[in-house]
PDB file of C-alpha atoms in Angstrom:
ATOM      1  CA  MET A   1      47.555  51.444 -26.905  1.00 80.00           C
ATOM      2  CA  GLU A   2      44.081  50.326 -25.850  1.00 84.00           C
ATOM      3  CA  ARG A   3      41.024  51.965 -26.461  1.00 89.00           C
ATOM      4  CA  LEU A   4      39.877  54.235 -23.766  1.00 92.00           C
ATOM      5  CA  GLN A   5      36.492  52.787 -22.604  1.00 90.00           C
ATOM      6  CA  LYS A   6      38.322  49.440 -22.271  1.00 86.00           C
ATOM      7  CA  VAL A   7      40.581  50.962 -19.509  1.00 87.00           C
ATOM      8  CA  ILE A   8      37.905  52.108 -17.970  1.00 88.00           C
ATOM      9  CA  ALA A   9      35.362  49.277 -17.842  1.00 83.00           C
ATOM     10  CA  HIS A  10      38.971  47.372 -17.069  1.00 77.00           C
ATOM     11  CA  ALA A  11      39.092  50.018 -14.021  1.00 79.00           C
ATOM     12  CA  GLY A  12      36.204  49.424 -12.658  1.00 75.00           C
ATOM     13  CA  VAL A  13      34.958  52.512 -12.901  1.00 81.00           C
ATOM     14  CA  ALA A  14      31.798  50.592 -15.445  1.00 82.00           C
ATOM     15  CA  SER A  15      30.909  48.580 -17.781  1.00 83.00           C
ATOM     16  CA  ARG A  16      32.226  48.832 -21.175  1.00 84.00           C
ATOM     17  CA  ARG A  17      28.955  50.065 -22.638  1.00 90.00           C
ATOM     18  CA  LYS A  18      28.839  52.622 -19.749  1.00 92.00           C
ATOM     19  CA  ALA A  19      32.269  53.964 -20.526  1.00 92.00           C
ATOM     20  CA  GLU A  20      31.170  54.402 -24.079  1.00 94.00           C
ATOM     21  CA  GLU A  21      28.115  56.343 -22.951  1.00 95.00           C
ATOM     22  CA  LEU A  22      30.331  58.766 -20.613  1.00 95.00           C
ATOM     23  CA  ILE A  23      32.407  59.245 -23.560  1.00 95.00           C
ATOM     24  CA  VAL A  24      29.609  60.377 -25.885  1.00 96.00           C
ATOM     25  CA  GLN A  25      28.297  62.453 -23.233  1.00 96.00           C
ATOM     26  CA  GLY A  26      32.024  64.373 -22.170  1.00 96.00           C
ATOM     27  CA  LYS A  27      32.913  63.010 -19.054  1.00 96.00           C
ATOM     28  CA  VAL A  28      36.051  61.499 -20.216  1.00 96.00           C
ATOM     29  CA  LYS A  29      39.251  63.582 -19.937  1.00 96.00           C
ATOM     30  CA  VAL A  30      42.856  62.456 -21.542  1.00 96.00           C
ATOM     31  CA  ASN A  31      45.296  64.541 -20.609  1.00 95.00           C
ATOM     32  CA  GLY A  32      43.552  67.808 -19.660  1.00 95.00           C
ATOM     33  CA  LYS A  33      40.956  67.812 -23.136  1.00 96.00           C
ATOM     34  CA  THR A  34      37.569  65.998 -23.176  1.00 96.00           C
ATOM     35  CA  VAL A  35      37.257  63.511 -25.654  1.00 95.00           C
ATOM     36  CA  THR A  36      34.059  61.894 -27.177  1.00 95.00           C
ATOM     37  CA  GLU A  37      35.588  59.725 -29.778  1.00 93.00           C
ATOM     38  CA  LEU A  38      34.792  55.794 -29.273  1.00 92.00           C
ATOM     39  CA  GLY A  39      37.751  54.893 -31.382  1.00 86.00           C
ATOM     40  CA  THR A  40      40.300  56.998 -29.136  1.00 94.00           C
ATOM     41  CA  LYS A  41      43.486  54.784 -27.955  1.00 93.00           C
ATOM     42  CA  VAL A  42      45.870  55.297 -25.205  1.00 92.00           C
ATOM     43  CA  THR A  43      48.732  54.582 -23.617  1.00 88.00           C
ATOM     44  CA  SER A  44      49.710  53.433 -20.018  1.00 79.00           C
ATOM     45  CA  SER A  45      51.174  56.809 -19.470  1.00 84.00           C
ATOM     46  CA  ASP A  46      48.131  59.371 -20.172  1.00 91.00           C
ATOM     47  CA  LYS A  47      46.220  60.487 -18.249  1.00 94.00           C
ATOM     48  CA  ILE A  48      42.849  59.010 -17.845  1.00 95.00           C
ATOM     49  CA  GLU A  49      39.887  61.141 -15.606  1.00 95.00           C
ATOM     50  CA  VAL A  50      35.999  60.330 -15.145  1.00 95.00           C
ATOM     51  CA  GLU A  51      33.450  62.674 -14.615  1.00 95.00           C
ATOM     52  CA  GLY A  52      36.377  64.446 -12.665  1.00 94.00           C
ATOM     53  CA  ILE A  53      38.065  61.737 -11.050  1.00 93.00           C
ATOM     54  CA  LYS A  54      41.365  60.497 -12.130  1.00 92.00           C
ATOM     55  CA  ILE A  55      41.134  56.536 -12.915  1.00 89.00           C
ATOM     56  CA  GLU A  56      43.543  53.819 -11.535  1.00 81.00           C
ATOM     57  CA  ARG A  57      44.978  51.426 -13.553  1.00 77.00           C
ATOM     58  CA  GLU A  58      45.403  47.855 -12.361  1.00 75.00           C
ATOM     59  CA  ASN A  59      49.201  46.417 -12.775  1.00 83.00           C
ATOM     60  CA  LYS A  60      49.331  43.629 -15.649  1.00 88.00           C
ATOM     61  CA  VAL A  61      49.273  40.150 -13.535  1.00 94.00           C
ATOM     62  CA  TYR A  62      50.252  36.883 -15.433  1.00 97.00           C
ATOM     63  CA  TYR A  63      49.164  33.040 -12.887  1.00 98.00           C
ATOM     64  CA  LEU A  64      49.764  29.942 -13.803  1.00 98.00           C
ATOM     65  CA  PHE A  65      47.202  27.452 -11.743  1.00 98.00           C
ATOM     66  CA  TYR A  66      47.220  23.497 -10.696  1.00 98.00           C
ATOM     67  CA  LYS A  67      43.328  23.830 -11.567  1.00 98.00           C
ATOM     68  CA  PRO A  68      41.962  20.108  -9.444  1.00 98.00           C
ATOM     69  CA  SER A  69      38.960  18.405 -10.910  1.00 97.00           C
ATOM     70  CA  GLY A  70      35.596  20.011  -9.624  1.00 96.00           C
ATOM     71  CA  VAL A  71      36.651  23.358 -10.258  1.00 97.00           C
ATOM     72  CA  ILE A  72      34.839  25.727 -12.570  1.00 96.00           C
ATOM     73  CA  SER A  73      37.281  27.535 -15.583  1.00 95.00           C
ATOM     74  CA  ALA A  74      35.330  30.954 -14.393  1.00 93.00           C
ATOM     75  CA  VAL A  75      34.768  33.896 -11.833  1.00 92.00           C
ATOM     76  CA  SER A  76      31.496  33.082 -10.782  1.00 91.00           C
ATOM     77  CA  ASP A  77      28.794  30.199 -11.047  1.00 91.00           C
ATOM     78  CA  ASP A  78      25.200  31.018 -11.182  1.00 91.00           C
ATOM     79  CA  LYS A  79      24.845  27.087  -9.207  1.00 91.00           C
ATOM     80  CA  ASP A  80      27.416  28.061  -6.541  1.00 90.00           C
ATOM     81  CA  ARG A  81      30.148  25.952  -7.444  1.00 93.00           C
ATOM     82  CA  LYS A  82      33.546  26.380  -6.659  1.00 96.00           C
ATOM     83  CA  VAL A  83      35.579  28.739  -9.413  1.00 97.00           C
ATOM     84  CA  VAL A  84      38.742  29.058 -10.183  1.00 98.00           C
ATOM     85  CA  THR A  85      39.699  32.716  -8.654  1.00 96.00           C
ATOM     86  CA  ASP A  86      37.693  30.952  -5.297  1.00 97.00           C
ATOM     87  CA  PHE A  87      41.651  30.556  -5.361  1.00 97.00           C
ATOM     88  CA  PHE A  88      43.327  33.757  -5.644  1.00 97.00           C
ATOM     89  CA  GLN A  89      41.132  35.667  -2.808  1.00 94.00           C
ATOM     90  CA  HIS A  90      45.248  37.296  -1.877  1.00 93.00           C
ATOM     91  CA  VAL A  91      44.745  39.075  -5.472  1.00 93.00           C
ATOM     92  CA  GLU A  92      43.924  42.612  -6.109  1.00 88.00           C
ATOM     93  CA  GLU A  93      43.718  42.381  -9.281  1.00 87.00           C
ATOM     94  CA  ARG A  94      40.527  41.288 -11.200  1.00 86.00           C
ATOM     95  CA  ILE A  95      41.701  38.385 -12.874  1.00 92.00           C
ATOM     96  CA  TYR A  96      40.397  35.527 -15.111  1.00 93.00           C
ATOM     97  CA  PRO A  97      40.679  32.269 -16.912  1.00 95.00           C
ATOM     98  CA  VAL A  98      42.963  32.542 -20.569  1.00 94.00           C
ATOM     99  CA  GLY A  99      40.275  29.590 -22.016  1.00 90.00           C
ATOM    100  CA  ARG A 100      39.115  26.407 -20.124  1.00 90.00           C
ATOM    101  CA  LEU A 101      39.283  23.520 -18.515  1.00 94.00           C
ATOM    102  CA  ASP A 102      36.140  21.871 -18.000  1.00 94.00           C
ATOM    103  CA  TYR A 103      34.924  21.277 -14.184  1.00 95.00           C
ATOM    104  CA  ASP A 104      36.197  17.282 -14.403  1.00 96.00           C
ATOM    105  CA  THR A 105      39.094  18.059 -16.309  1.00 97.00           C
ATOM    106  CA  SER A 106      42.574  18.683 -13.846  1.00 98.00           C
ATOM    107  CA  GLY A 107      45.674  20.692 -14.930  1.00 98.00           C
ATOM    108  CA  LEU A 108      47.435  23.834 -16.403  1.00 98.00           C
ATOM    109  CA  LEU A 109      45.382  27.087 -16.412  1.00 98.00           C
ATOM    110  CA  LEU A 110      46.176  31.055 -17.007  1.00 97.00           C
ATOM    111  CA  LEU A 111      44.966  33.734 -15.530  1.00 97.00           C
ATOM    112  CA  THR A 112      45.293  37.294 -15.941  1.00 94.00           C
ATOM    113  CA  ASN A 113      44.185  40.680 -15.976  1.00 90.00           C
ATOM    114  CA  ASP A 114      45.678  41.478 -19.396  1.00 86.00           C
ATOM    115  CA  GLY A 115      43.125  40.850 -22.111  1.00 81.00           C
ATOM    116  CA  GLU A 116      45.521  41.737 -25.222  1.00 80.00           C
ATOM    117  CA  PHE A 117      47.189  38.696 -23.878  1.00 88.00           C
ATOM    118  CA  ALA A 118      43.916  36.150 -23.386  1.00 89.00           C
ATOM    119  CA  ASN A 119      42.668  36.867 -26.568  1.00 84.00           C
ATOM    120  CA  LEU A 120      46.193  36.701 -28.206  1.00 87.00           C
ATOM    121  CA  LEU A 121      46.313  32.963 -26.508  1.00 91.00           C
ATOM    122  CA  THR A 122      43.392  31.869 -27.134  1.00 87.00           C
ATOM    123  CA  HIS A 123      42.333  33.447 -30.437  1.00 80.00           C
ATOM    124  CA  PRO A 124      41.664  30.519 -33.539  1.00 74.00           C
ATOM    125  CA  LYS A 125      44.114  32.207 -35.747  1.00 77.00           C
ATOM    126  CA  TYR A 126      46.935  31.683 -33.562  1.00 78.00           C
ATOM    127  CA  GLU A 127      47.896  28.066 -32.106  1.00 77.00           C
ATOM    128  CA  VAL A 128      49.987  26.872 -28.449  1.00 90.00           C
ATOM    129  CA  PRO A 129      50.408  23.583 -28.320  1.00 93.00           C
ATOM    130  CA  LYS A 130      48.812  21.903 -25.023  1.00 95.00           C
ATOM    131  CA  THR A 131      49.309  18.744 -23.609  1.00 97.00           C
ATOM    132  CA  TYR A 132      46.841  16.695 -22.115  1.00 98.00           C
ATOM    133  CA  ILE A 133      47.378  13.404 -20.058  1.00 98.00           C
ATOM    134  CA  ALA A 134      43.856  10.976 -20.444  1.00 98.00           C
ATOM    135  CA  ARG A 135      43.033   7.346 -18.807  1.00 98.00           C
ATOM    136  CA  VAL A 136      40.928   5.408 -21.049  1.00 98.00           C
ATOM    137  CA  LYS A 137      38.704   2.532 -21.612  1.00 98.00           C
ATOM    138  CA  GLY A 138      40.052   0.292 -23.453  1.00 98.00           C
ATOM    139  CA  LEU A 139      43.566  -1.009 -25.113  1.00 98.00           C
ATOM    140  CA  VAL A 140      44.020   1.623 -27.565  1.00 97.00           C
ATOM    141  CA  LYS A 141      45.397   0.385 -31.074  1.00 97.00           C
ATOM    142  CA  ARG A 142      48.599   1.939 -32.818  1.00 96.00           C
ATOM    143  CA  GLU A 143      45.915   1.967 -36.193  1.00 97.00           C
ATOM    144  CA  THR A 144      43.589   4.609 -33.389  1.00 97.00           C
ATOM    145  CA  ILE A 145      46.418   6.760 -32.785  1.00 97.00           C
ATOM    146  CA  LYS A 146      46.587   7.072 -36.135  1.00 97.00           C
ATOM    147  CA  LYS A 147      43.404   8.006 -36.173  1.00 96.00           C
ATOM    148  CA  LEU A 148      44.390  10.899 -34.160  1.00 97.00           C
ATOM    149  CA  GLU A 149      47.568  11.833 -35.806  1.00 97.00           C
ATOM    150  CA  LYS A 150      45.383  12.321 -38.868  1.00 96.00           C
ATOM    151  CA  GLY A 151      42.469  14.602 -37.445  1.00 95.00           C
ATOM    152  CA  ILE A 152      38.805  13.128 -36.160  1.00 95.00           C
ATOM    153  CA  LYS A 153      35.882  14.117 -37.642  1.00 95.00           C
ATOM    154  CA  LEU A 154      33.283  15.867 -35.122  1.00 94.00           C
ATOM    155  CA  GLU A 155      30.047  17.428 -35.260  1.00 93.00           C
ATOM    156  CA  ASP A 156      31.557  20.310 -35.357  1.00 92.00           C
ATOM    157  CA  GLY A 157      33.903  19.781 -38.189  1.00 93.00           C
ATOM    158  CA  MET A 158      37.055  18.023 -39.085  1.00 95.00           C
ATOM    159  CA  THR A 159      40.662  18.612 -35.632  1.00 94.00           C
ATOM    160  CA  ALA A 160      43.323  19.517 -36.520  1.00 92.00           C
ATOM    161  CA  PRO A 161      45.798  16.555 -36.415  1.00 93.00           C
ATOM    162  CA  ALA A 162      47.191  15.910 -32.830  1.00 95.00           C
ATOM    163  CA  ARG A 163      50.308  14.414 -31.634  1.00 96.00           C
ATOM    164  CA  ALA A 164      49.082  11.351 -29.996  1.00 97.00           C
ATOM    165  CA  LYS A 165      51.043   7.885 -27.933  1.00 97.00           C
ATOM    166  CA  VAL A 166      50.417   5.487 -25.403  1.00 98.00           C
ATOM    167  CA  ILE A 167      52.288   5.850 -22.117  1.00 98.00           C
ATOM    168  CA  SER A 168      51.153   2.108 -20.616  1.00 97.00           C
ATOM    169  CA  ALA A 169      48.432   0.233 -20.767  1.00 97.00           C
ATOM    170  CA  ASP A 170      46.580  -2.423 -18.494  1.00 97.00           C
ATOM    171  CA  LYS A 171      45.329  -5.410 -19.824  1.00 97.00           C
ATOM    172  CA  GLN A 172      43.988  -6.860 -16.784  1.00 97.00           C
ATOM    173  CA  LYS A 173      41.870  -3.081 -16.272  1.00 97.00           C
ATOM    174  CA  ASP A 174      41.340  -2.573 -19.502  1.00 97.00           C
ATOM    175  CA  LYS A 175      42.311   1.079 -19.696  1.00 98.00           C
ATOM    176  CA  THR A 176      45.091   2.914 -21.412  1.00 98.00           C
ATOM    177  CA  ILE A 177      46.638   5.750 -20.685  1.00 98.00           C
ATOM    178  CA  ILE A 178      47.536   8.269 -23.294  1.00 98.00           C
ATOM    179  CA  GLU A 179      48.886  11.464 -24.052  1.00 98.00           C
ATOM    180  CA  MET A 180      47.951  13.779 -26.506  1.00 98.00           C
ATOM    181  CA  THR A 181      49.127  17.477 -27.835  1.00 97.00           C
ATOM    182  CA  ILE A 182      46.437  19.415 -29.373  1.00 95.00           C
ATOM    183  CA  HIS A 183      46.697  23.499 -30.611  1.00 90.00           C
ATOM    184  CA  GLU A 184      42.965  24.566 -31.132  1.00 88.00           C
ATOM    185  CA  GLY A 185      40.601  24.980 -28.639  1.00 82.00           C
ATOM    186  CA  ARG A 186      37.319  23.717 -29.094  1.00 87.00           C
ATOM    187  CA  ASN A 187      34.755  23.067 -26.009  1.00 88.00           C
ATOM    188  CA  ARG A 188      35.841  19.404 -24.440  1.00 92.00           C
ATOM    189  CA  GLN A 189      37.791  18.178 -27.929  1.00 95.00           C
ATOM    190  CA  VAL A 190      39.910  15.994 -25.995  1.00 96.00           C
ATOM    191  CA  ARG A 191      37.456  14.200 -24.138  1.00 97.00           C
ATOM    192  CA  ARG A 192      35.008  13.698 -27.998  1.00 97.00           C
ATOM    193  CA  MET A 193      37.817  13.107 -29.980  1.00 97.00           C
ATOM    194  CA  LEU A 194      38.838  10.225 -28.028  1.00 97.00           C
ATOM    195  CA  GLU A 195      34.937   9.386 -27.293  1.00 97.00           C
ATOM    196  CA  SER A 196      34.367   9.515 -31.041  1.00 96.00           C
ATOM    197  CA  VAL A 197      37.421   6.507 -31.287  1.00 97.00           C
ATOM    198  CA  GLY A 198      36.018   4.586 -28.841  1.00 97.00           C
ATOM    199  CA  HIS A 199      37.952   5.500 -25.871  1.00 98.00           C
ATOM    200  CA  PRO A 200      35.504   7.414 -23.595  1.00 97.00           C
ATOM    201  CA  VAL A 201      37.792   9.249 -21.299  1.00 98.00           C
ATOM    202  CA  GLN A 202      37.931   8.466 -17.299  1.00 98.00           C
ATOM    203  CA  LYS A 203      40.170  11.084 -16.100  1.00 98.00           C
ATOM    204  CA  LEU A 204      41.956  14.304 -17.883  1.00 98.00           C
ATOM    205  CA  LYS A 205      44.514  15.992 -17.419  1.00 98.00           C
ATOM    206  CA  ARG A 206      46.602  19.415 -18.380  1.00 98.00           C
ATOM    207  CA  GLU A 207      49.874  19.176 -18.172  1.00 98.00           C
ATOM    208  CA  ARG A 208      51.597  21.710 -20.838  1.00 97.00           C
ATOM    209  CA  TYR A 209      51.042  25.060 -21.859  1.00 96.00           C
ATOM    210  CA  GLY A 210      53.004  25.395 -24.699  1.00 95.00           C
ATOM    211  CA  PHE A 211      56.478  25.293 -22.705  1.00 96.00           C
ATOM    212  CA  LEU A 212      55.012  25.770 -20.012  1.00 97.00           C
ATOM    213  CA  HIS A 213      54.783  22.642 -17.103  1.00 97.00           C
ATOM    214  CA  LEU A 214      53.006  22.064 -13.819  1.00 97.00           C
ATOM    215  CA  THR A 215      56.225  20.914 -12.558  1.00 96.00           C
ATOM    216  CA  GLY A 216      56.342  22.280  -8.316  1.00 96.00           C
ATOM    217  CA  LEU A 217      52.960  22.665  -7.976  1.00 98.00           C
ATOM    218  CA  ASN A 218      50.229  20.770  -6.011  1.00 98.00           C
ATOM    219  CA  ALA A 219      46.226  20.623  -7.429  1.00 98.00           C
ATOM    220  CA  GLY A 220      45.113  24.257  -6.121  1.00 98.00           C
ATOM    221  CA  GLU A 221      48.366  26.137  -6.053  1.00 98.00           C
ATOM    222  CA  ALA A 222      49.493  28.347  -7.979  1.00 98.00           C
ATOM    223  CA  ARG A 223      52.859  30.777  -9.441  1.00 98.00           C
ATOM    224  CA  GLU A 224      53.115  33.886 -11.152  1.00 97.00           C
ATOM    225  CA  LEU A 225      54.617  33.815 -14.638  1.00 97.00           C
ATOM    226  CA  THR A 226      58.421  35.932 -15.023  1.00 96.00           C
ATOM    227  CA  PRO A 227      58.544  38.576 -17.416  1.00 95.00           C
ATOM    228  CA  HIS A 228      60.098  36.408 -19.810  1.00 97.00           C
ATOM    229  CA  GLU A 229      57.760  33.555 -20.170  1.00 97.00           C
ATOM    230  CA  VAL A 230      54.950  36.311 -20.271  1.00 95.00           C
ATOM    231  CA  LYS A 231      56.883  37.391 -24.123  1.00 95.00           C
ATOM    232  CA  GLN A 232      57.308  33.554 -24.546  1.00 95.00           C
ATOM    233  CA  LEU A 233      53.990  33.299 -24.605  1.00 94.00           C
ATOM    234  CA  ARG A 234      53.507  35.606 -27.115  1.00 91.00           C
ATOM    235  CA  ALA A 235      56.449  34.770 -29.284  1.00 92.00           C
ATOM    236  CA  LEU A 236      54.798  31.438 -29.600  1.00 90.00           C
ATOM    237  CA  ALA A 237      51.720  32.297 -29.961  1.00 87.00           C
ATOM    238  CA  GLU A 238      52.488  35.165 -32.577  1.00 85.00           C
ATOM    239  CA  SER A 239      55.135  32.357 -34.490  1.00 82.00           C
ATOM    240  CA  GLY A 240      51.630  30.228 -34.428  1.00 65.00           C
ATOM    241  CA  GLN A 241      49.600  32.136 -36.650  1.00 54.00           C
ATOM    242  CA  ASN A 242      48.320  31.111 -39.482  1.00 45.00           C
ATOM    243  CA  ASN A 243      49.325  32.924 -42.978  1.00 38.00           C
TER     244      ASN A 243
END
């Protein structure tokens, strides 16, 4: 069940606010009956007409994308920089990213036109683990790993505990490759956590999102999620709900 104005907006007929005006003005019919109540919810089988014209609903689509560095996690950019949807010119549905990856971060990003699905995966009360590989300046000590695993105090509060481990270290180049798994979705969180413990990030990539990974994809490539993967993601998010 979805709100009527949301369905109208998703069909590209009008903005959400304009759709609400059309409903109040008595210009919308559901299954042949005029509806003026804004709280009305409809199912996928309901026939919806706006000003006498039946609306066509988009099929729900779900993509796993390997975002390259130097690309904006958005559908448009006022500075005319490359955005993730530039890689989906062949897709008819109006998709958008689920959450975001920083401009200079590469890796796994989901895109969809399913608002309920996107909200489920990005809502603060749900916890989908996200795993990153970072190349950082300096040699990371065991005590630093323990700090990251306990949580770091940032300007917007204490982070939840993370999982962290050193993959490799290079004394000559004074750098460390570290793997971190977090459940939150704060802005630039991994970068800020590592910088706060004295190890600025030089390169960052999101390797995994829940059980999903980038195997078989190169930067700039995408694949559709299977129906089973979509169900698994929903179940994963719901099982991680904070009580």
